[in-house]
CSV table of C-alpha atoms in Angstrom, one decimal:
chain,number,residue,atom,x,y,z
A,153,MET,CA,-21.4,3.3,-2.5
A,154,GLU,CA,-21.5,1.7,-6.1
A,155,THR,CA,-18.8,4.1,-7.1
A,156,PHE,CA,-16.6,2.2,-4.4
A,157,ARG,CA,-17.7,-0.9,-5.0
A,158,THR,CA,-16.7,-0.7,-8.2
A,159,LEU,CA,-13.1,0.8,-7.3
A,160,LEU,CA,-12.2,-2.1,-4.9
A,161,ALA,CA,-13.5,-4.5,-7.9
A,162,LYS,CA,-11.0,-3.0,-10.2
A,163,ALA,CA,-8.1,-2.7,-7.4
A,164,ALA,CA,-8.4,-6.7,-7.0
A,165,LEU,CA,-7.4,-7.1,-10.4
A,166,GLY,CA,-4.0,-5.3,-9.8
A,167,ASN,CA,-4.0,-4.1,-13.0
A,168,GLY,CA,-4.5,-0.2,-12.4
A,169,ILE,CA,-1.2,1.3,-13.1
A,170,SER,CA,-0.5,2.6,-16.7
A,171,SER,CA,1.2,1.6,-19.5
A,172,THR,CA,5.3,3.2,-19.8
A,173,ALA,CA,7.2,4.0,-22.8
A,174,TYR,CA,10.1,2.2,-21.0
A,175,ASP,CA,8.8,-1.1,-20.0
A,176,THR,CA,7.3,-1.4,-23.8
A,177,ALA,CA,10.5,-0.5,-25.4
A,178,TRP,CA,11.5,-4.1,-23.7
A,179,VAL,CA,8.6,-5.8,-24.8
A,180,ALA,CA,9.4,-4.2,-28.4
A,181,LYS,CA,12.6,-6.3,-28.7
A,182,LEU,CA,11.2,-9.6,-28.4
A,183,GLY,CA,10.7,-9.7,-32.2
A,184,GLN,CA,13.2,-12.4,-32.7
A,185,LEU,CA,10.6,-14.5,-30.2
A,186,ASP,CA,7.4,-13.3,-30.9
A,187,ASP,CA,6.6,-10.7,-34.2
A,188,GLU,CA,2.8,-10.0,-33.0
A,189,LEU,CA,3.7,-8.8,-29.2
A,190,SER,CA,6.9,-7.2,-30.2
A,191,ASP,CA,4.8,-5.3,-33.6
A,192,LEU,CA,1.9,-4.1,-30.8
A,193,ALA,CA,4.4,-3.0,-28.2
A,194,LEU,CA,6.3,-0.8,-31.6
A,195,ASN,CA,3.3,0.5,-32.7
A,196,TRP,CA,2.6,1.8,-29.0
A,197,LEU,CA,5.6,3.5,-28.7
A,198,CYS,CA,5.4,5.1,-32.2
A,199,GLU,CA,2.2,6.3,-31.3
A,200,ARG,CA,3.5,8.2,-28.2
A,201,GLN,CA,6.5,10.0,-29.3
A,202,LEU,CA,6.8,13.1,-27.5
A,203,PRO,CA,7.2,16.5,-30.2
A,204,ASP,CA,10.5,16.9,-28.9
A,205,GLY,CA,11.3,13.0,-30.3
A,206,SER,CA,11.5,11.7,-26.6
A,207,TRP,CA,10.2,9.5,-24.7
A,208,GLY,CA,8.3,9.3,-21.3
A,209,ALA,CA,5.6,11.5,-19.5
A,210,GLU,CA,5.1,14.7,-20.8
A,211,PHE,CA,4.3,16.5,-17.5
A,212,PRO,CA,5.6,16.4,-15.1
A,213,PHE,CA,9.2,16.4,-16.5
A,214,CYS,CA,11.9,13.9,-14.9
A,215,TYR,CA,14.9,13.7,-16.6
A,216,GLU,CA,15.6,10.1,-15.7
A,217,ASP,CA,12.2,9.1,-16.9
A,218,ARG,CA,12.6,10.7,-19.8
A,219,LEU,CA,16.2,9.6,-20.7
A,220,LEU,CA,15.8,5.7,-19.8
A,221,SER,CA,12.4,5.7,-21.4
A,222,THR,CA,14.3,7.1,-24.6
A,223,LEU,CA,17.2,4.8,-24.7
A,224,ALA,CA,15.0,2.2,-24.5
A,225,ALA,CA,12.6,2.9,-27.5
A,226,MET,CA,15.9,4.1,-29.3
A,227,ILE,CA,18.0,0.5,-28.6
A,228,SER,CA,14.2,-0.9,-29.4
A,229,LEU,CA,13.6,1.0,-32.6
A,230,THR,CA,17.3,0.9,-34.2
A,231,SER,CA,18.0,-3.0,-33.3
A,232,ASN,CA,14.8,-4.2,-34.5
A,233,LYS,CA,13.7,-5.4,-38.1
A,234,HIS,CA,11.3,-2.5,-38.7
A,235,ARG,CA,14.2,-0.1,-38.4
A,236,ARG,CA,13.6,1.4,-42.1
A,237,ARG,CA,9.8,1.5,-41.7
A,238,ARG,CA,10.2,3.7,-38.7
A,239,ALA,CA,12.6,6.2,-39.9
A,240,ALA,CA,11.3,9.1,-39.0
A,241,GLN,CA,10.8,8.2,-35.4
A,242,VAL,CA,14.5,6.8,-35.2
A,243,GLU,CA,15.4,10.5,-36.7
A,244,LYS,CA,13.6,12.3,-33.9
A,245,GLY,CA,14.9,10.3,-31.3
A,246,LEU,CA,18.4,10.3,-32.3
A,247,LEU,CA,18.3,14.1,-32.0
A,248,ALA,CA,16.0,13.6,-28.4
A,249,LEU,CA,18.7,11.5,-27.1
A,250,LYS,CA,21.6,14.2,-28.4
A,251,ASN,CA,20.1,16.4,-26.4
A,252,LEU,CA,19.3,14.6,-22.9
A,253,THR,CA,23.0,13.7,-22.9
A,254,SER,CA,24.6,16.9,-23.7
A,255,GLY,CA,26.4,18.8,-21.1
A,256,ALA,CA,24.7,21.4,-22.7
A,257,PHE,CA,21.1,20.4,-22.1
A,258,GLU,CA,19.1,22.9,-20.7
A,259,GLY,CA,16.5,22.3,-18.5
A,260,PRO,CA,15.7,19.9,-15.1
A,261,GLN,CA,19.1,18.0,-14.4
A,262,LEU,CA,19.9,15.2,-12.7
A,263,ASP,CA,21.0,15.4,-9.2
A,264,ILE,CA,22.4,11.6,-8.5
A,265,LYS,CA,21.0,12.3,-4.7
A,266,ASP,CA,17.0,12.8,-5.6
A,267,ALA,CA,17.6,10.5,-8.8
A,268,THR,CA,14.4,8.1,-9.3
A,269,VAL,CA,14.5,4.5,-7.8
A,270,GLY,CA,16.5,2.0,-9.6
A,271,PHE,CA,18.0,4.8,-12.4
A,272,GLU,CA,21.5,4.3,-11.4
A,273,LEU,CA,21.6,0.4,-11.8
A,274,ILE,CA,19.6,1.1,-15.2
A,275,ALA,CA,21.3,4.1,-17.0
A,276,PRO,CA,24.7,2.5,-17.1
A,277,THR,CA,23.9,-0.6,-18.6
A,278,LEU,CA,21.2,1.2,-21.6
A,279,MET,CA,23.6,3.4,-22.2
A,280,ALA,CA,26.5,0.9,-23.3
A,281,GLU,CA,24.4,-1.2,-25.0
A,282,ALA,CA,23.0,2.6,-27.0
A,283,ALA,CA,27.0,2.9,-27.7
A,284,ARG,CA,27.0,-0.4,-29.3
A,285,LEU,CA,24.1,-0.1,-31.4
A,286,GLY,CA,26.2,3.0,-32.7
A,287,LEU,CA,23.9,5.8,-31.0
A,288,ALA,CA,25.5,9.4,-29.7
A,289,ILE,CA,25.7,9.4,-26.2
A,290,CYS,CA,27.6,12.5,-24.8
A,291,HIS,CA,27.8,11.5,-20.5
A,292,GLU,CA,31.7,11.4,-19.9
A,293,GLU,CA,31.4,15.3,-18.7
A,294,SER,CA,28.0,15.5,-17.3
A,295,ILE,CA,26.7,13.7,-14.2
A,296,LEU,CA,25.5,10.8,-16.0
A,297,GLY,CA,29.5,9.7,-15.9
A,298,GLU,CA,29.0,9.5,-11.8
A,299,LEU,CA,26.3,6.5,-12.4
A,300,VAL,CA,29.3,4.0,-13.0
A,301,GLY,CA,30.1,4.2,-9.5
A,302,VAL,CA,26.9,4.8,-8.1
A,303,ARG,CA,25.9,1.6,-9.6
A,304,GLU,CA,28.8,-0.1,-8.5
A,305,GLN,CA,28.2,0.9,-5.0
A,306,LYS,CA,24.4,-0.5,-4.7
A,307,LEU,CA,25.5,-4.0,-6.0
A,308,ARG,CA,27.8,-4.2,-3.3
A,309,LYS,CA,25.8,-3.8,-1.1
A,310,LEU,CA,24.4,-7.7,-2.4
A,311,GLY,CA,27.8,-8.9,-0.5
A,312,GLY,CA,28.6,-11.5,-3.3
A,313,SER,CA,25.0,-12.6,-3.6
A,314,LYS,CA,23.5,-13.5,-6.8
A,315,ILE,CA,20.7,-11.5,-7.8
A,316,ASN,CA,17.6,-14.2,-7.6
A,317,LYS,CA,13.3,-12.9,-6.7
A,318,HIS,CA,14.3,-12.6,-2.8
A,319,ILE,CA,16.5,-9.2,-3.5
A,320,THR,CA,15.2,-5.9,-4.5
A,321,ALA,CA,18.0,-5.7,-7.4
A,322,ALA,CA,15.3,-8.5,-9.8
A,323,PHE,CA,13.1,-5.5,-9.6
A,324,SER,CA,15.8,-4.5,-12.6
A,325,VAL,CA,17.2,-7.7,-13.4
A,326,GLU,CA,18.0,-5.9,-16.9
A,327,LEU,CA,20.4,-3.9,-15.1
A,328,ALA,CA,22.7,-7.4,-15.5
A,329,GLY,CA,22.6,-6.6,-19.4
A,330,GLN,CA,23.7,-8.7,-21.8
A,331,ASP,CA,27.0,-10.2,-20.5
A,332,GLY,CA,26.1,-10.0,-16.6
A,333,VAL,CA,24.1,-12.8,-16.7
A,334,GLY,CA,26.4,-14.6,-14.5
A,335,MET,CA,25.4,-12.1,-11.8
A,336,LEU,CA,21.8,-13.7,-11.6
A,337,ASP,CA,20.6,-16.8,-9.7
A,338,VAL,CA,18.9,-18.0,-13.1
A,339,ASP,CA,16.8,-20.8,-11.8
A,340,ASN,CA,15.9,-18.6,-9.0
A,341,LEU,CA,14.2,-15.9,-10.5
A,342,GLN,CA,10.8,-16.5,-12.0
A,343,GLU,CA,7.3,-15.8,-9.9
A,344,THR,CA,4.4,-18.7,-10.0
A,345,ASN,CA,3.3,-16.8,-12.9
A,346,GLY,CA,6.6,-17.0,-15.2
A,347,SER,CA,7.0,-13.6,-14.6
A,348,VAL,CA,10.2,-11.9,-13.0
A,349,LYS,CA,8.8,-9.9,-9.5
A,350,TYR,CA,5.7,-8.8,-11.9
A,351,SER,CA,7.6,-6.9,-14.2
A,352,PRO,CA,7.1,-6.6,-17.8
A,353,SER,CA,10.8,-5.1,-18.2
A,354,ALA,CA,12.6,-7.4,-16.2
A,355,SER,CA,10.5,-10.7,-18.1
A,356,ALA,CA,11.5,-9.6,-21.2
A,357,TYR,CA,14.9,-9.2,-20.8
A,358,PHE,CA,14.8,-12.7,-19.0
A,359,ALA,CA,13.2,-14.3,-22.4
A,360,LEU,CA,15.7,-12.7,-24.0
A,361,HIS,CA,18.9,-12.9,-22.4
A,362,VAL,CA,18.2,-15.4,-19.5
A,363,LYS,CA,15.9,-18.2,-20.7
A,364,PRO,CA,15.8,-17.4,-24.5
A,365,GLY,CA,12.6,-18.2,-26.0
A,366,ASP,CA,11.1,-19.3,-22.2
A,367,LYS,CA,7.3,-19.6,-22.2
A,368,ARG,CA,6.2,-18.6,-19.1
A,369,ALA,CA,8.1,-15.5,-19.3
A,370,LEU,CA,6.7,-15.1,-22.9
A,371,ALA,CA,3.2,-15.8,-21.8
A,372,TYR,CA,2.7,-13.4,-18.5
A,373,ILE,CA,4.1,-10.8,-21.2
A,374,SER,CA,1.1,-11.8,-23.9
A,375,SER,CA,-1.4,-11.8,-21.2
A,376,ILE,CA,-0.5,-8.2,-20.5
A,377,ILE,CA,-0.3,-7.1,-24.3
A,378,GLN,CA,-2.8,-8.9,-26.0
A,379,ALA,CA,-5.3,-7.5,-23.1
A,380,GLY,CA,-4.7,-3.8,-23.6
A,381,ASP,CA,-3.6,-1.3,-26.5
A,382,GLY,CA,-0.2,-2.7,-27.1
A,383,GLY,CA,1.7,-0.9,-24.1
A,384,ALA,CA,3.3,-2.5,-21.0
A,385,PRO,CA,2.6,-1.2,-17.7
A,386,ALA,CA,5.5,-0.6,-14.6
A,387,PHE,CA,3.9,-4.1,-12.5
A,388,TYR,CA,1.4,-6.7,-12.9
A,389,GLN,CA,-0.5,-7.3,-11.0
A,390,ALA,CA,-0.1,-5.6,-7.5
A,391,GLU,CA,-3.4,-6.1,-6.3
A,392,ILE,CA,-2.8,-5.7,-2.6
A,393,PHE,CA,-1.3,-2.6,-2.7
A,394,GLU,CA,-4.2,-1.2,-4.7
A,395,ILE,CA,-6.7,-2.7,-2.1
A,396,VAL,CA,-4.8,-1.7,0.8
A,397,TRP,CA,-4.8,2.0,-0.7
A,398,SER,CA,-8.5,1.9,-1.4
A,399,LEU,CA,-9.7,1.0,2.4
A,400,TRP,CA,-7.0,3.2,3.7
A,401,ASN,CA,-9.1,6.2,1.6
A,402,LEU,CA,-11.7,4.5,2.4
A,403,SER,CA,-11.1,5.0,6.4
A,404,ARG,CA,-10.7,8.2,6.0
A,405,THR,CA,-14.1,9.2,4.5
A,406,ASP,CA,-17.1,10.1,6.5
A,407,ILE,CA,-18.5,6.9,5.9
A,408,ASP,CA,-20.3,4.3,9.0
A,409,LEU,CA,-17.6,1.5,8.6
A,410,SER,CA,-19.7,-0.4,10.5
A,411,ASP,CA,-23.0,-0.5,8.1
A,412,PRO,CA,-24.2,-3.7,7.1
A,413,GLU,CA,-24.0,-2.6,3.1
A,414,ILE,CA,-20.5,-1.7,3.2
A,415,VAL,CA,-18.9,-4.3,5.9
A,416,ARG,CA,-20.3,-6.8,2.5
A,417,THR,CA,-18.7,-4.3,0.4
A,418,TYR,CA,-15.2,-4.5,1.8
A,419,LEU,CA,-15.4,-8.0,3.6
A,420,PRO,CA,-14.1,-9.9,0.7
A,421,TYR,CA,-10.9,-7.6,0.0
A,422,LEU,CA,-9.9,-7.3,3.7
A,423,ASP,CA,-9.9,-11.0,4.0
A,424,HIS,CA,-8.1,-11.2,0.8
A,425,VAL,CA,-5.3,-8.8,2.7
A,426,GLU,CA,-5.3,-10.6,5.7
A,427,GLN,CA,-5.2,-14.0,4.1
A,428,HIS,CA,-1.8,-13.0,2.8
A,429,TRP,CA,-0.2,-11.2,6.0
A,430,VAL,CA,2.5,-13.4,6.9
A,431,ARG,CA,3.5,-12.8,10.4
A,432,GLY,CA,7.2,-11.2,11.3
A,433,ARG,CA,7.0,-10.8,7.1
A,434,GLY,CA,4.1,-8.7,6.5
A,435,VAL,CA,3.1,-8.1,2.5
A,436,GLY,CA,4.0,-7.3,-0.8
A,437,TRP,CA,2.7,-5.8,-4.0
A,438,THR,CA,1.2,-8.8,-4.6
A,439,GLY,CA,-0.6,-11.7,-2.7
A,440,ASN,CA,2.1,-13.9,-3.9
A,441,SER,CA,5.1,-12.1,-3.9
A,442,THR,CA,8.6,-13.3,-2.7
A,443,LEU,CA,9.5,-10.1,-1.3
A,444,GLU,CA,7.8,-8.4,1.5
A,445,ASP,CA,8.2,-4.3,1.8
A,446,CYS,CA,8.0,-1.9,4.7
A,447,ASP,CA,5.7,0.5,2.9
A,448,THR,CA,3.1,-1.6,1.8
A,449,THR,CA,3.3,-3.5,5.0
A,450,SER,CA,3.0,-0.2,7.2
A,451,VAL,CA,-0.1,0.4,5.4
A,452,ALA,CA,-1.9,-2.8,5.4
A,453,TYR,CA,-1.0,-2.9,8.9
A,454,ASP,CA,-2.4,0.4,9.7
A,455,VAL,CA,-6.3,-1.0,7.9
A,456,LEU,CA,-6.2,-4.4,9.2
A,457,SER,CA,-6.0,-2.8,12.8
A,458,LYS,CA,-8.6,0.3,11.7
A,459,PHE,CA,-10.9,-2.4,10.2
A,460,GLY,CA,-10.8,-4.6,13.7
A,461,ARG,CA,-7.9,-7.4,12.4
A,462,SER,CA,-5.0,-7.9,14.4
A,463,PRO,CA,-1.7,-7.7,12.0
A,464,ASP,CA,1.8,-8.4,14.3
A,465,ILE,CA,3.7,-4.5,14.6
A,466,GLY,CA,6.4,-6.9,14.5
A,467,ALA,CA,6.1,-7.3,10.8
A,468,VAL,CA,6.8,-3.5,10.7
A,469,LEU,CA,9.6,-3.5,13.2
A,470,GLN,CA,11.7,-6.1,11.3
A,471,PHE,CA,12.3,-3.2,8.8
A,472,GLU,CA,14.0,-1.2,11.7
A,473,ASP,CA,17.6,0.7,11.2
A,474,ALA,CA,19.5,3.0,13.6
A,475,ASP,CA,18.0,6.0,12.2
A,476,TRP,CA,14.9,5.4,9.9
A,477,PHE,CA,12.6,2.0,8.7
A,478,ARG,CA,14.1,0.7,5.3
A,479,THR,CA,11.6,0.2,2.3
A,480,TYR,CA,13.6,-2.9,1.5
A,481,PHE,CA,16.7,-4.5,2.4
A,482,HIS,CA,20.0,-4.0,0.7
A,483,GLU,CA,18.3,0.1,0.3
A,484,VAL,CA,20.8,2.8,-0.6
A,485,GLY,CA,18.7,5.2,0.8
A,486,PRO,CA,16.3,5.7,2.9
A,487,SER,CA,12.6,6.9,2.1
A,488,ILE,CA,10.6,9.4,3.8
A,489,SER,CA,7.2,8.4,2.3
A,490,THR,CA,7.4,4.8,3.7
A,491,ASN,CA,8.7,6.2,7.2
A,492,VAL,CA,5.7,8.4,7.2
A,493,HIS,CA,4.1,5.4,6.3
A,494,VAL,CA,5.3,3.6,9.6
A,495,LEU,CA,4.6,6.4,11.6
A,496,GLY,CA,0.8,5.6,11.0
A,497,ALA,CA,1.5,2.1,11.9
A,498,LEU,CA,3.0,3.3,15.3
A,499,LYS,CA,0.1,5.1,15.8
A,500,GLN,CA,-2.0,3.0,15.3
A,501,ALA,CA,-0.3,0.2,17.1
A,502,GLY,CA,-0.9,2.7,20.4
A,503,TYR,CA,2.7,4.3,20.9
A,504,ASP,CA,2.7,7.4,22.1
A,505,LYS,CA,5.0,10.3,20.8
A,506,CYS,CA,7.4,10.0,23.6
A,507,HIS,CA,8.5,6.5,22.3
A,508,PRO,CA,12.0,6.0,21.0
A,509,ARG,CA,10.6,4.5,17.4
A,510,VAL,CA,8.2,7.5,17.2
A,511,ARG,CA,10.9,9.8,18.2
A,512,LYS,CA,13.8,8.2,15.9
A,513,VAL,CA,10.8,8.7,12.7
A,514,LEU,CA,9.8,12.3,13.8
A,515,GLU,CA,13.8,13.3,14.2
A,516,PHE,CA,14.5,11.6,10.6
A,517,ILE,CA,11.6,13.4,9.3
A,518,ARG,CA,12.3,16.7,10.3
A,519,SER,CA,16.5,16.1,9.2
A,520,SER,CA,15.3,15.2,5.6
A,521,LYS,CA,13.3,18.6,5.0
A,522,GLU,CA,15.1,20.7,2.5
A,523,PRO,CA,16.1,24.2,3.9
A,524,GLY,CA,13.2,27.0,2.7
A,525,ARG,CA,10.8,24.4,1.8
A,526,PHE,CA,7.5,23.4,3.2
A,527,CYS,CA,7.1,20.0,1.9
A,528,TRP,CA,9.2,16.8,1.4
A,529,ARG,CA,10.7,15.5,-1.2
A,530,ASP,CA,10.3,11.8,-1.4
A,531,LYS,CA,12.2,8.9,-4.4
A,532,TRP,CA,9.1,7.1,-4.7
A,533,HIS,CA,7.0,10.1,-5.8
A,534,ARG,CA,7.7,12.9,-8.0
A,535,SER,CA,5.2,15.0,-6.0
A,536,ALA,CA,6.2,16.5,-2.9
A,537,TYR,CA,2.7,17.4,-1.9
A,538,TYR,CA,1.4,13.6,-2.0
A,539,THR,CA,4.4,12.8,0.7
A,540,THR,CA,3.7,16.0,2.5
A,541,ALA,CA,-0.1,15.3,2.9
A,542,HIS,CA,0.3,11.9,4.3
A,543,LEU,CA,2.9,13.1,6.9
A,544,ILE,CA,0.0,15.3,8.2
A,545,CYS,CA,-2.4,12.5,8.5
A,546,ALA,CA,0.4,10.5,10.5
A,547,ALA,CA,2.0,13.5,12.7
A,548,SER,CA,-1.1,14.9,13.9
A,549,ASN,CA,-1.1,14.6,17.6
A,550,TYR,CA,2.4,13.2,17.3
A,551,ASP,CA,4.2,16.8,16.2
A,552,ASP,CA,1.7,19.7,15.8
A,553,ALA,CA,4.0,22.1,14.9
A,554,LEU,CA,5.6,19.7,11.9
A,555,CYS,CA,1.8,19.6,10.7
A,556,SER,CA,1.0,23.1,10.9
A,557,ASP,CA,3.9,24.4,8.6
A,558,ALA,CA,3.1,22.3,6.1
A,559,VAL,CA,-0.7,23.1,6.2
A,560,GLY,CA,0.0,26.6,6.0
A,561,GLY,CA,2.7,26.0,2.8
A,562,PHE,CA,0.0,24.0,1.1
A,563,LEU,CA,-2.7,26.8,1.7
A,564,ILE,CA,-0.4,29.4,-0.9
A,565,ARG,CA,1.5,27.3,-3.0
A,566,ARG,CA,-0.2,24.7,-5.1
A,567,GLY,CA,-1.3,27.1,-8.2
A,568,PRO,CA,1.7,26.0,-10.0
A,569,MET,CA,1.0,22.7,-10.5
A,570,ALA,CA,-2.6,23.0,-10.5
A,571,ARG,CA,-2.2,24.7,-13.8
A,572,GLY,CA,0.5,22.4,-15.1
A,573,ASP,CA,-1.8,18.9,-14.9
A,574,PHE,CA,-4.9,19.2,-13.7
A,575,SER,CA,-5.5,15.4,-13.0
A,576,THR,CA,-2.8,15.1,-10.2
A,577,ALA,CA,-3.9,18.3,-9.0
A,578,LYS,CA,-7.5,17.0,-8.1
A,579,ARG,CA,-6.0,13.9,-6.9
A,580,LEU,CA,-3.2,15.2,-5.0
A,581,ARG,CA,-6.5,17.7,-3.5
A,582,LYS,CA,-8.5,14.8,-2.1
A,583,ARG,CA,-5.4,13.7,-0.1
A,584,GLN,CA,-4.9,17.1,1.4
A,585,HIS,CA,-8.8,17.7,2.0
A,586,ILE,CA,-8.1,14.0,4.0
A,587,ALA,CA,-5.0,15.5,5.7
A,588,PHE,CA,-6.3,18.8,6.7
A,589,LYS,CA,-10.0,17.6,8.4
A,590,LEU,CA,-7.5,14.9,10.1
A,591,TRP,CA,-5.5,18.0,11.1
A,592,ARG,CA,-8.3,19.8,12.5
A,593,ILE,CA,-9.6,17.2,14.2
A,594,GLY,CA,-6.6,16.6,16.1
A,595,ARG,CA,-6.1,19.8,16.9
A,596,GLY,CA,-10.0,19.6,18.5
A,597,THR,CA,-11.1,22.6,15.4
A,598,ALA,CA,-13.3,19.4,13.9
A,599,ALA,CA,-15.9,22.0,14.3
A,600,HIS,CA,-15.0,24.8,11.7
A,601,PRO,CA,-15.1,22.4,8.5
A,602,CYS,CA,-12.5,22.3,5.9
A,603,ARG,CA,-14.1,23.2,2.7
A,604,ARG,CA,-13.1,20.8,-0.3
A,605,ARG,CA,-14.2,24.1,-2.6
A,606,SER,CA,-11.5,26.3,-0.2
A,607,VAL,CA,-9.0,23.7,-0.8
A,608,ALA,CA,-9.6,23.8,-4.6
A,609,ARG,CA,-9.9,27.4,-5.1
A,610,VAL,CA,-5.9,28.0,-6.0
A,611,GLY,CA,-4.4,29.8,-8.7
A,612,GLY,CA,-7.2,29.2,-11.9
A,613,TYR,CA,-7.3,25.8,-10.5
A,614,ARG,CA,-11.1,25.4,-12.4
A,615,ASN,CA,-10.0,27.6,-15.5
A,616,THR,CA,-7.5,25.9,-16.5
A,617,ALA,CA,-9.3,22.2,-16.3
A,618,ASN,CA,-10.2,22.0,-20.1
A,619,ARG,CA,-6.8,22.6,-21.3
A,620,HIS,CA,-4.6,21.0,-18.7
A,621,THR,CA,-6.1,17.7,-18.2
A,622,ARG,CA,-3.9,15.2,-18.8
A,623,ARG,CA,-3.0,11.4,-17.6
A,624,CYS,CA,0.4,10.5,-17.1
A,625,GLY,CA,1.4,7.2,-17.3
A,626,LEU,CA,3.3,6.3,-13.8
A,627,PRO,CA,6.7,5.4,-14.8
A,628,ARG,CA,8.3,2.4,-13.9
A,629,HIS,CA,11.4,4.2,-12.1
A,630,PHE,CA,8.4,6.6,-10.8
A,631,THR,CA,7.5,3.5,-8.5
A,632,ALA,CA,7.6,1.7,-5.1
A,633,ARG,CA,10.2,-0.7,-6.4
A,634,ARG,CA,13.5,-0.4,-6.8
A,635,ARG,CA,16.0,0.2,-3.9
C-alpha cells in the first residue's frame, strides 16, 4: 500500500508526463527572450538526437512524431544564434529531414486517416517555416502535400470563430504560425497560470509571436525547465488525469476499498476530483482547466461512482453524437478509446446492454475494427493493445463475443511488442491481466485464475528485458489533446 500512497502523491503533482523533443524545441526558440531557458532546452535536444539525425521517440517508430519533432528541432537549431556551435547536429538533422520528407522514404508511411492527433494542424505550418529558413522539404508529391487541405477542413469546423482557451485548437495554437495571429482571440487564450492550455509549446509560441515577452507565459515555462533536466513535456499540469487513472487501476485490484487505511489513502485525491467535477460538464485534464473532455469525464464518472460518490451522467451524455460520442466539440474524427471509456461509464450508471446508447457505442466499436485484426487502433494511442485491453474491461457482459475475440488475439500476438520495448510491454501486460480477470469474472469462470505469469510467458519476454528496457518519451501529438 505504501507504493500506491507514493504513486497517488506523485499523481497529484500532475507532472508525470515525459519531456518531448517537439515541445522542448519550442522552448529552445526563446533565445531572444531568455538565453538561459533556450540554452537548457538546446542542450537537451542535442543530447537526444537519434543516430539517424532525427528527433522523437526511438521506439516504437511513429512517422508523425519523427517528422514534427525533427522539423521543430531543426527550425530551432537553424534559427538560433548557436547554429555554428551545433553544426554537427544541424548537418545530421538536415539529412534526416530530407529522408523523412522524400517520396523515396523507406519505412512506416503516413496514413492521414491514422495520423496522430493534431498532426494535420501543425505540420503545414512547420513545413512553411522550414522552407523560409531554406530547409529542403520534399512534400509536393507525397501524402504530406494533402495536409494543407485537411488542415483547412479542421479549421472550417470553427465556423469563423477565433481560437480561444475554450476551443480545442488552442492546444495547438502554434498552428497559426508567424503570420496567422489574426485567427486568435489574443486576450482570451491564457489560463490562470499563464500557460496556453497547459502546453509548453503553445505557451512558447504565445510568448514569441502573440504577446512577445509575456512574463506570465515565460514564468510558466521557466518553472518547468528549471525544475527538470531542460526538457519540456507535452502537458504541465495534468493532475486530474493522473489521479483518476491511478484510482481507476486501484479499483480493479483485489484491495479492499473499505479498509480504513485504504480509505485514508485515497480519500483526499477522490475529494479533489469530486470538487472539480462541474455538473453537466464533467472535468478536464487539470482542476483549473477551462475545457472538459469526454474521455477524462467518462473515466472520472466511473471512478467517482465506484468509490461511492454521485456524479451526474449528463456530463458524459453532453458529448453524444449521432453515431458515437465525441472527445471534444469541433472534433474531426471519433476516438475508439473515448467510446470504450464511455461504455464503462454507462455500465457504471446502470445502463443495460439493450439500451440504445450502449448499442450505439458497441456498433461504432465493432464497425471500427479493421478486417483481419483482433484489436483496435485509436488516434490517442500508438498501441492497439491499450485500447483493446480497456474494451475487454468495458464490454464484458455487454458483448462477450467481442471480448472473446480480443482475449484470443492477445494470447497469441504479444511477442513482437515485448521483444521491441520491454517497459511498454510490461505496462500493457498489467492492463491485460486486469482485463482478462474482469472478463473471466463476468463469464463466471473466476474460479480458474488468470495468472500474470501466463500472460507474460510470450515470445521470450523475460529474456529480452536487459536489451530492450527503454523509456520512450510521450510525444505531444501522441496524447489526448488535439482534435
